[in-house]
């Protein structure tokens, strides 16, 4: 596995910290902010791998999270995009501090993205601004309409063949468009809830 950090011309000390404190992490630095979509596209052009996983900088992973998704992807060649169960990092912290009894899903992805007949995106575990607590109600592997860009696993060659994320979106909704195009080409999009990550939400912005 290779880990890349893509820097969209950050204006803080990110570049210095990466180079000095994380020398084993590969870095890709841009001279301007290309946005979520084009930033990923330009970075992935430089990567040669069977799979790529888009991962926001405000995501905390758990033990075995990636192995679970890779094993499913290996066994299901018809699946082109996948996400784990996305839990709110804030609710996780509250539980650890004894301030809550259950963890909540995170707005961006939850237990898999869907879309209603009017074109409104929602998630299993999140409808508009209402976010459910996670009591295991979505713990089965299931087909979904879109996988969250906060943590999205896909096959590199198809990502590139489809043109990647549409740069016109810059940020937000780009993963929905990509997953939609994948399905129009006959591929499947899946959520594997056995894999769990925690998302702060908005941190990458």
XYZ file of N, CA and C in Angstrom:
615
model
N 0.845 -1.187 0.000
C 0.000 0.000 0.000
C 0.883 1.240 0.000
N 0.493 2.227 -0.805
C 1.206 3.506 -0.845
C 0.256 4.602 -0.374
N 0.764 5.499 0.472
C -0.033 6.596 1.000
C 0.475 7.903 0.394
N -0.433 8.624 -0.250
C -0.122 9.924 -0.824
C -0.911 11.000 -0.088
N -0.280 12.109 0.198
C -0.996 13.284 0.669
C -0.948 14.306 -0.458
N -2.126 14.734 -0.889
C -2.241 15.711 -1.970
C -2.528 17.067 -1.353
N -1.696 18.031 -1.650
C -1.816 19.364 -1.069
C -2.225 20.356 -2.157
N -3.418 20.914 -1.993
C -3.968 21.864 -2.964
C -3.511 23.292 -2.641
N -2.188 23.499 -2.652
C -1.613 24.821 -2.407
C -2.047 25.388 -1.061
N -1.888 24.592 -0.002
C -2.267 25.051 1.335
C -1.428 26.263 1.731
N -1.985 27.084 2.603
C -1.324 28.326 3.002
C -0.826 28.294 4.451
N -0.923 27.126 5.087
C -0.413 27.001 6.449
C 0.924 26.253 6.425
N 1.239 25.531 7.474
C 2.517 24.823 7.561
C 2.422 23.355 7.152
N 1.367 22.997 6.439
C 1.148 21.593 6.081
C 2.333 20.979 5.342
N 2.835 21.687 4.343
C 3.918 21.139 3.523
C 5.151 20.858 4.367
N 5.535 21.810 5.204
C 6.714 21.641 6.053
C 6.537 20.487 7.024
N 5.358 20.398 7.638
C 5.083 19.317 8.596
C 5.156 17.960 7.910
N 4.568 17.857 6.726
C 4.594 16.592 5.986
C 6.018 16.155 5.684
N 6.818 17.059 5.161
C 8.170 16.714 4.747
C 9.068 16.385 5.938
N 8.882 17.095 7.041
C 9.766 16.911 8.198
C 9.327 15.786 9.131
N 8.020 15.645 9.338
C 7.528 14.699 10.343
C 6.984 13.388 9.765
N 6.688 13.384 8.466
C 6.140 12.175 7.849
C 6.902 11.851 6.563
N 8.196 11.578 6.667
C 9.016 11.358 5.465
C 8.627 10.119 4.670
N 7.917 9.164 5.280
C 7.536 7.945 4.571
C 6.250 8.111 3.756
N 5.558 9.237 3.952
C 4.339 9.501 3.193
C 4.718 10.212 1.898
N 4.211 9.701 0.789
C 4.482 10.338 -0.498
C 3.595 11.571 -0.640
N 4.155 12.601 -1.232
C 3.427 13.869 -1.317
C 3.302 14.335 -2.758
N 2.182 14.994 -3.028
C 1.944 15.633 -4.318
C 1.504 17.060 -4.016
N 2.309 18.022 -4.408
C 2.015 19.421 -4.113
C 1.598 20.149 -5.394
N 0.506 20.899 -5.310
C 0.044 21.699 -6.435
C 0.304 23.181 -6.173
N 0.393 23.938 -7.257
C 0.681 25.363 -7.138
C -0.574 26.213 -7.013
N -1.750 25.565 -7.075
C -3.019 26.262 -6.894
C -4.047 25.286 -6.361
N -5.155 25.814 -5.851
C -6.224 24.969 -5.320
C -7.124 24.516 -6.469
N -6.982 23.275 -6.858
C -7.785 22.723 -7.949
C -9.125 22.179 -7.473
N -9.371 22.258 -6.178
C -10.620 21.734 -5.653
C -10.541 20.245 -5.395
N -11.579 19.732 -4.777
C -11.647 18.311 -4.440
C -11.556 17.450 -5.704
N -12.346 17.795 -6.713
C -12.457 16.954 -7.904
C -11.189 16.965 -8.748
N -10.793 18.112 -9.230
C -9.630 18.197 -10.105
C -8.340 17.896 -9.350
N -8.294 18.229 -8.072
C -7.121 17.884 -7.274
C -6.885 16.383 -7.254
N -7.951 15.622 -7.010
C -7.830 14.165 -7.042
C -7.458 13.667 -8.433
N -8.104 14.197 -9.457
C -7.808 13.742 -10.820
C -6.336 13.922 -11.166
N -5.794 15.103 -10.873
C -4.393 15.368 -11.187
C -3.454 14.476 -10.377
N -3.832 14.179 -9.150
C -3.007 13.299 -8.329
C -3.060 11.860 -8.841
N -4.250 11.393 -9.165
C -4.415 10.004 -9.580
C -3.755 9.740 -10.929
N -3.599 10.767 -11.740
C -2.840 10.623 -12.988
C -1.419 10.150 -12.708
N -0.911 10.453 -11.542
C 0.468 10.117 -11.184
C 0.579 8.796 -10.423
N -0.543 8.115 -10.224
C -0.554 6.901 -9.414
C -0.842 5.683 -10.287
N -0.035 4.644 -10.112
C -0.237 3.386 -10.820
C -0.541 2.309 -9.785
N -1.821 1.934 -9.675
C -2.230 0.934 -8.690
C -3.529 0.291 -9.155
N -3.803 -0.909 -8.668
C -5.055 -1.585 -9.032
C -6.253 -0.844 -8.447
N -6.127 -0.437 -7.186
C -7.194 0.284 -6.504
C -6.683 1.641 -6.022
N -7.596 2.586 -5.911
C -7.302 3.843 -5.240
C -8.398 4.072 -4.209
N -8.015 4.710 -3.107
C -8.984 5.052 -2.086
C -8.870 6.536 -1.782
N -9.937 7.272 -2.065
C -9.979 8.691 -1.747
C -10.313 8.812 -0.261
N -9.503 9.564 0.465
C -9.695 9.654 1.915
C -9.492 11.095 2.363
N -10.533 11.671 2.937
C -10.425 13.040 3.444
C -9.440 13.115 4.604
N -8.892 14.288 4.804
C -7.900 14.472 5.862
C -8.517 14.505 7.256
N -9.845 14.568 7.342
C -10.499 14.594 8.658
C -11.201 13.273 8.970
N -10.656 12.179 8.443
C -11.202 10.841 8.692
C -10.236 10.060 9.580
N -10.793 9.413 10.612
C -10.022 8.511 11.471
C -10.457 7.086 11.152
N -9.509 6.226 10.826
C -9.840 4.854 10.433
C -9.759 3.924 11.639
N -10.270 2.714 11.466
C -10.256 1.716 12.529
C -9.501 0.475 12.056
N -9.183 -0.395 12.982
C -8.418 -1.599 12.657
C -9.175 -2.468 11.643
N -8.493 -2.861 10.589
C -9.071 -3.761 9.594
C -9.995 -3.117 8.587
N -10.167 -1.799 8.662
C -11.139 -1.104 7.805
C -10.861 -1.302 6.319
N -9.592 -1.229 5.926
C -9.268 -1.304 4.501
C -9.259 -2.740 3.995
N -8.739 -3.662 4.806
C -8.702 -5.071 4.408
C -10.095 -5.593 4.095
N -11.063 -5.216 4.915
C -12.447 -5.663 4.720
C -12.981 -5.227 3.359
N -12.739 -3.978 2.995
C -13.228 -3.480 1.712
C -12.483 -4.099 0.539
N -11.169 -4.247 0.665
C -10.383 -4.832 -0.422
C -10.785 -6.284 -0.683
N -11.028 -7.033 0.370
C -11.437 -8.433 0.200
C -12.765 -8.524 -0.532
N -13.696 -7.621 -0.190
C -14.984 -7.623 -0.892
C -14.797 -7.226 -2.353
N -13.995 -6.219 -2.610
C -13.772 -5.766 -3.977
C -13.115 -6.857 -4.816
N -12.156 -7.568 -4.233
C -11.493 -8.667 -4.942
C -12.485 -9.759 -5.327
N -13.449 -10.017 -4.440
C -14.405 -11.106 -4.656
C -15.596 -10.700 -5.512
N -15.759 -9.404 -5.771
C -16.922 -8.925 -6.521
C -16.473 -7.975 -7.627
N -16.038 -8.528 -8.760
C -15.522 -7.695 -9.857
C -16.554 -6.758 -10.459
N -17.829 -6.999 -10.179
C -18.876 -6.118 -10.708
C -19.002 -4.831 -9.889
N -18.378 -4.806 -8.702
C -18.432 -3.619 -7.851
C -17.319 -2.668 -8.241
N -17.688 -1.422 -8.501
C -16.709 -0.447 -8.974
C -16.404 0.632 -7.943
N -17.325 0.890 -7.024
C -17.082 1.881 -5.980
C -17.676 1.363 -4.674
N -17.051 1.764 -3.572
C -17.444 1.225 -2.280
C -17.103 2.216 -1.182
N -17.889 2.162 -0.111
C -17.593 2.968 1.067
C -17.798 2.144 2.319
N -17.168 2.552 3.436
C -17.425 1.920 4.724
C -18.615 2.592 5.400
N -18.946 2.151 6.597
C -19.909 2.867 7.436
C -19.190 4.073 8.021
N -19.824 5.248 7.910
C -19.193 6.493 8.345
C -19.897 7.013 9.592
N -19.169 7.023 10.686
C -19.691 7.449 11.981
C -19.136 8.832 12.325
N -19.933 9.633 13.013
C -19.488 10.960 13.421
C -18.367 10.868 14.448
N -17.264 11.507 14.161
C -16.142 11.545 15.095
C -16.545 12.256 16.387
N -17.402 13.251 16.284
C -17.825 14.008 17.463
C -18.635 13.141 18.423
N -19.528 12.310 17.885
C -20.325 11.454 18.767
C -19.468 10.363 19.384
N -18.472 9.891 18.646
C -17.552 8.903 19.201
C -16.823 9.486 20.411
N -16.367 10.723 20.274
C -15.671 11.380 21.377
C -16.593 11.576 22.576
N -17.860 11.920 22.304
C -18.823 12.125 23.382
C -19.042 10.842 24.167
N -19.153 9.719 23.452
C -19.351 8.429 24.115
C -18.142 8.096 24.992
N -16.947 8.313 24.465
C -15.735 8.009 25.223
C -15.631 8.849 26.488
N -16.214 10.055 26.435
C -16.178 10.943 27.588
C -17.391 10.769 28.502
N -18.256 9.787 28.169
C -19.414 9.496 28.991
C -20.565 10.463 28.827
N -20.601 11.180 27.694
C -21.654 12.173 27.487
C -22.779 11.701 26.573
N -22.689 10.498 26.079
C -23.737 9.993 25.195
C -23.793 8.481 25.297
N -24.915 7.914 24.886
C -25.106 6.468 24.997
C -24.947 5.749 23.674
N -25.002 6.468 22.552
C -24.893 5.834 21.246
C -24.199 6.775 20.279
N -23.490 6.196 19.341
C -22.824 7.007 18.322
C -23.789 7.279 17.168
N -23.562 8.389 16.490
C -24.420 8.790 15.378
C -23.672 8.643 14.064
N -24.440 8.483 13.009
C -23.844 8.489 11.686
C -23.342 9.893 11.372
N -22.460 9.978 10.379
C -21.963 11.278 9.948
C -22.702 11.690 8.684
N -22.964 12.962 8.571
C -23.795 13.517 7.501
C -23.320 13.085 6.114
N -22.013 13.147 5.876
C -21.476 12.890 4.539
C -21.201 11.407 4.321
N -22.223 10.657 4.020
C -22.041 9.249 3.683
C -22.804 8.276 4.547
N -22.759 8.456 5.860
C -23.476 7.584 6.803
C -23.301 6.113 6.420
N -24.407 5.416 6.141
C -24.324 4.000 5.776
C -24.604 3.792 4.294
N -24.251 4.778 3.488
C -24.396 4.643 2.037
C -25.335 5.664 1.445
N -24.943 6.237 0.321
C -25.699 7.297 -0.310
C -26.801 6.804 -1.232
N -27.916 7.517 -1.216
C -29.055 7.222 -2.082
C -29.519 8.520 -2.748
N -30.525 8.429 -3.620
C -31.101 9.620 -4.233
C -32.588 9.385 -4.464
N -33.410 10.402 -4.141
C -34.846 10.219 -4.309
C -35.281 10.595 -5.720
N -36.552 10.444 -6.005
C -37.074 10.625 -7.356
C -36.931 12.067 -7.851
N -36.782 13.009 -6.913
C -36.624 14.415 -7.277
C -35.159 14.811 -7.437
N -34.259 13.861 -7.204
C -32.844 14.156 -7.351
C -32.166 14.623 -6.089
N -32.856 14.518 -4.941
C -32.238 14.922 -3.675
C -31.389 13.768 -3.122
N -30.111 14.021 -2.864
C -29.290 12.970 -2.253
C -29.572 12.841 -0.756
N -29.556 11.623 -0.287
C -29.673 11.362 1.148
C -28.867 10.109 1.452
N -28.863 9.688 2.691
C -28.088 8.518 3.079
C -28.919 7.571 3.928
N -28.544 6.334 3.935
C -29.070 5.387 4.906
C -28.488 5.817 6.251
N -29.342 6.363 7.114
C -28.873 6.892 8.378
C -28.878 8.407 8.448
N -29.194 9.064 7.326
C -29.274 10.529 7.324
C -30.247 10.996 6.249
N -31.336 11.613 6.674
C -32.327 12.156 5.752
C -32.401 13.659 5.964
N -31.979 14.406 4.942
C -31.852 15.864 5.057
C -30.987 16.186 6.276
N -31.513 16.914 7.256
C -30.709 17.273 8.429
C -30.892 16.308 9.599
N -31.751 15.305 9.431
C -31.979 14.331 10.506
C -30.951 13.211 10.411
N -30.181 13.032 11.469
C -29.136 12.020 11.499
C -29.473 10.981 12.560
N -29.444 9.709 12.170
C -29.796 8.624 13.080
C -28.609 8.211 13.950
N -28.915 7.634 15.098
C -27.910 6.947 15.888
C -27.679 5.573 15.278
N -26.481 5.066 15.426
C -26.130 3.758 14.882
C -26.405 2.677 15.916
N -27.451 1.891 15.650
C -27.784 0.754 16.506
C -27.669 -0.561 15.726
N -26.895 -0.534 14.654
C -26.718 -1.744 13.839
C -27.796 -1.951 12.807
N -28.654 -0.947 12.599
C -29.773 -1.114 11.670
C -29.342 -1.161 10.204
N -28.113 -0.754 9.920
C -27.624 -0.775 8.534
C -26.322 -1.580 8.440
N -26.234 -2.663 9.171
C -24.987 -3.419 9.226
C -24.874 -4.515 8.171
N -25.788 -4.548 7.217
C -25.699 -5.521 6.128
C -25.072 -4.870 4.903
N -24.247 -5.630 4.208
C -23.711 -5.157 2.930
C -24.884 -4.891 1.997
N -24.873 -3.753 1.308
C -26.028 -3.371 0.501
C -25.611 -2.547 -0.717
N -26.403 -2.645 -1.803
C -26.161 -1.753 -2.944
C -26.601 -0.343 -2.582
N -25.869 0.650 -3.049
C -26.214 2.044 -2.810
C -26.111 2.805 -4.125
N -26.604 4.032 -4.142
C -26.538 4.826 -5.370
C -25.213 5.572 -5.479
N -24.700 6.051 -4.338
C -23.406 6.734 -4.364
C -22.634 6.467 -3.079
N -21.315 6.428 -3.241
C -20.407 6.246 -2.105
C -19.765 7.589 -1.783
N -19.626 7.875 -0.511
C -19.103 9.171 -0.097
C -17.658 9.393 -0.539
N -17.389 10.613 -1.010
C -16.037 10.962 -1.392
C -15.103 11.108 -0.209
N -15.654 11.120 1.008
C -14.805 11.203 2.192
C -13.967 9.947 2.368
N -14.482 8.808 1.862
C -13.764 7.534 1.946
C -14.318 6.619 0.866
N -13.747 6.700 -0.319
C -14.290 6.007 -1.486
C -13.212 5.139 -2.115
N -13.487 3.846 -2.190
C -12.585 2.881 -2.819
C -13.086 2.578 -4.227
N -12.178 2.595 -5.200
C -12.576 2.303 -6.577
C -11.418 1.654 -7.327
N -11.717 1.185 -8.539
C -10.694 0.565 -9.385
C -10.072 1.642 -10.269
N -8.773 1.738 -10.224
C -8.077 2.850 -10.861
C -8.344 2.941 -12.354
N -8.307 1.814 -13.055
C -8.420 1.882 -14.521
C -9.790 2.385 -14.959
N -10.847 2.013 -14.236
C -12.178 2.492 -14.602
C -12.340 3.961 -14.225
N -11.794 4.342 -13.080
C -11.820 5.755 -12.679
C -11.228 6.606 -13.802
N -10.085 6.183 -14.313
C -9.411 6.957 -15.356
C -10.174 6.890 -16.677
N -10.699 5.718 -17.015
C -11.443 5.575 -18.269
C -12.685 6.465 -18.300
N -13.328 6.648 -17.138
C -14.533 7.475 -17.057
C -14.218 8.963 -16.890
N -12.929 9.301 -16.846
C -12.554 10.705 -16.715
C -12.482 11.193 -15.288
N -12.595 10.279 -14.326
C -12.500 10.654 -12.924
C -13.653 11.524 -12.470
N -13.391 12.345 -11.464
C -14.399 13.272 -10.941
C -14.543 14.448 -11.902
N -15.757 14.927 -12.071
C -16.017 16.062 -12.958
C -15.535 17.342 -12.282
N -14.503 17.963 -12.861
C -13.894 19.147 -12.261
C -14.855 20.325 -12.171
N -15.931 20.315 -12.939
C -16.901 21.408 -12.892
C -17.601 21.501 -11.542
N -17.595 20.408 -10.781
C -18.212 20.431 -9.458
C -17.315 21.093 -8.416
N -16.000 21.107 -8.662
C -14.987 21.644 -7.751
C -15.004 20.889 -6.425
N -16.096 21.047 -5.654
C -16.257 20.302 -4.405
C -17.744 20.147 -4.107
N -18.138 18.967 -3.685
C -19.517 18.565 -3.346
C -20.269 18.044 -4.578
N -20.897 16.911 -4.399
C -21.732 16.218 -5.387
C -20.915 15.492 -6.465
N -19.598 15.706 -6.487
C -18.784 15.096 -7.536
C -18.764 13.581 -7.442
N -18.815 13.034 -6.198
C -18.808 11.582 -6.066
C -20.139 10.974 -6.497
N -21.224 11.725 -6.320
C -22.532 11.246 -6.785
C -22.528 11.127 -8.300
N -22.012 12.137 -8.958
C -21.917 12.123 -10.420
C -21.063 10.954 -10.908
N -19.923 10.725 -10.262
C -19.043 9.625 -10.664
C -19.730 8.281 -10.490
N -20.361 8.058 -9.343
C -21.045 6.785 -9.091
C -22.213 6.590 -10.048
N -22.893 7.677 -10.394
C -23.993 7.607 -11.359
C -23.457 7.127 -12.713
N -22.342 7.718 -13.155
C -21.747 7.328 -14.436
C -21.285 5.873 -14.412
N -20.752 5.441 -13.281
C -20.328 4.043 -13.168
C -21.515 3.109 -13.368
N -22.644 3.444 -12.756
C -23.829 2.595 -12.877
C -24.406 2.624 -14.291
N -24.302 3.747 -14.958
C -24.753 3.819 -16.353
C -23.924 2.907 -17.253
N -22.716 2.587 -16.817
C -21.855 1.654 -17.553
C -21.993 0.227 -17.043
N -22.943 -0.014 -16.138
C -23.234 -1.370 -15.696
C -22.523 -1.818 -14.437
N -21.777 -0.934 -13.784
C -21.073 -1.301 -12.563
C -21.957 -1.101 -11.338
N -21.545 -1.680 -10.210
C -22.297 -1.572 -8.970
C -21.532 -0.739 -7.940
N -22.299 -0.102 -7.060
C -21.752 0.679 -5.950
C -22.279 0.052 -4.662
N -21.400 -0.110 -3.666
C -21.740 -0.920 -2.494
C -21.245 -0.260 -1.209
N -21.962 -0.515 -0.122
C -21.471 -0.149 1.209
C -21.155 -1.436 1.966
N -20.002 -1.447 2.633
C -19.578 -2.595 3.442
C -19.459 -2.109 4.892
N -20.543 -2.222 5.679
C -20.583 -1.631 7.032
C -19.639 -2.275 8.035
N -19.130 -3.467 7.735
C -18.164 -4.079 8.648
C -16.916 -3.203 8.757
N -16.648 -2.464 7.688
C -15.569 -1.475 7.701
C -16.126 -0.178 8.275
N -15.435 0.402 9.251
C -15.933 1.590 9.937
C -14.857 2.670 9.963
N -15.267 3.908 9.673
C -14.377 5.052 9.856
C -15.147 6.142 10.580
N -14.393 7.071 11.182
C -14.979 8.219 11.873
C -14.640 9.483 11.105
N -15.644 10.316 10.855
C -15.459 11.517 10.034
C -15.810 12.753 10.848
N -14.881 13.708 10.891
C -15.166 14.960 11.575
C -16.249 15.720 10.818
N -16.096 15.829 9.504
C -17.065 16.524 8.664
C -16.699 17.990 8.504
N -16.373 18.391 7.286
C -16.026 19.772 7.022
C -14.581 20.126 7.298
N -13.821 19.212 7.897
C -12.431 19.511 8.228
C -11.557 19.730 7.013
N -11.831 18.986 5.936
C -11.042 19.115 4.722
C -11.275 20.466 4.045
N -12.447 21.048 4.244
C -12.717 22.348 3.636
C -11.755 23.407 4.144
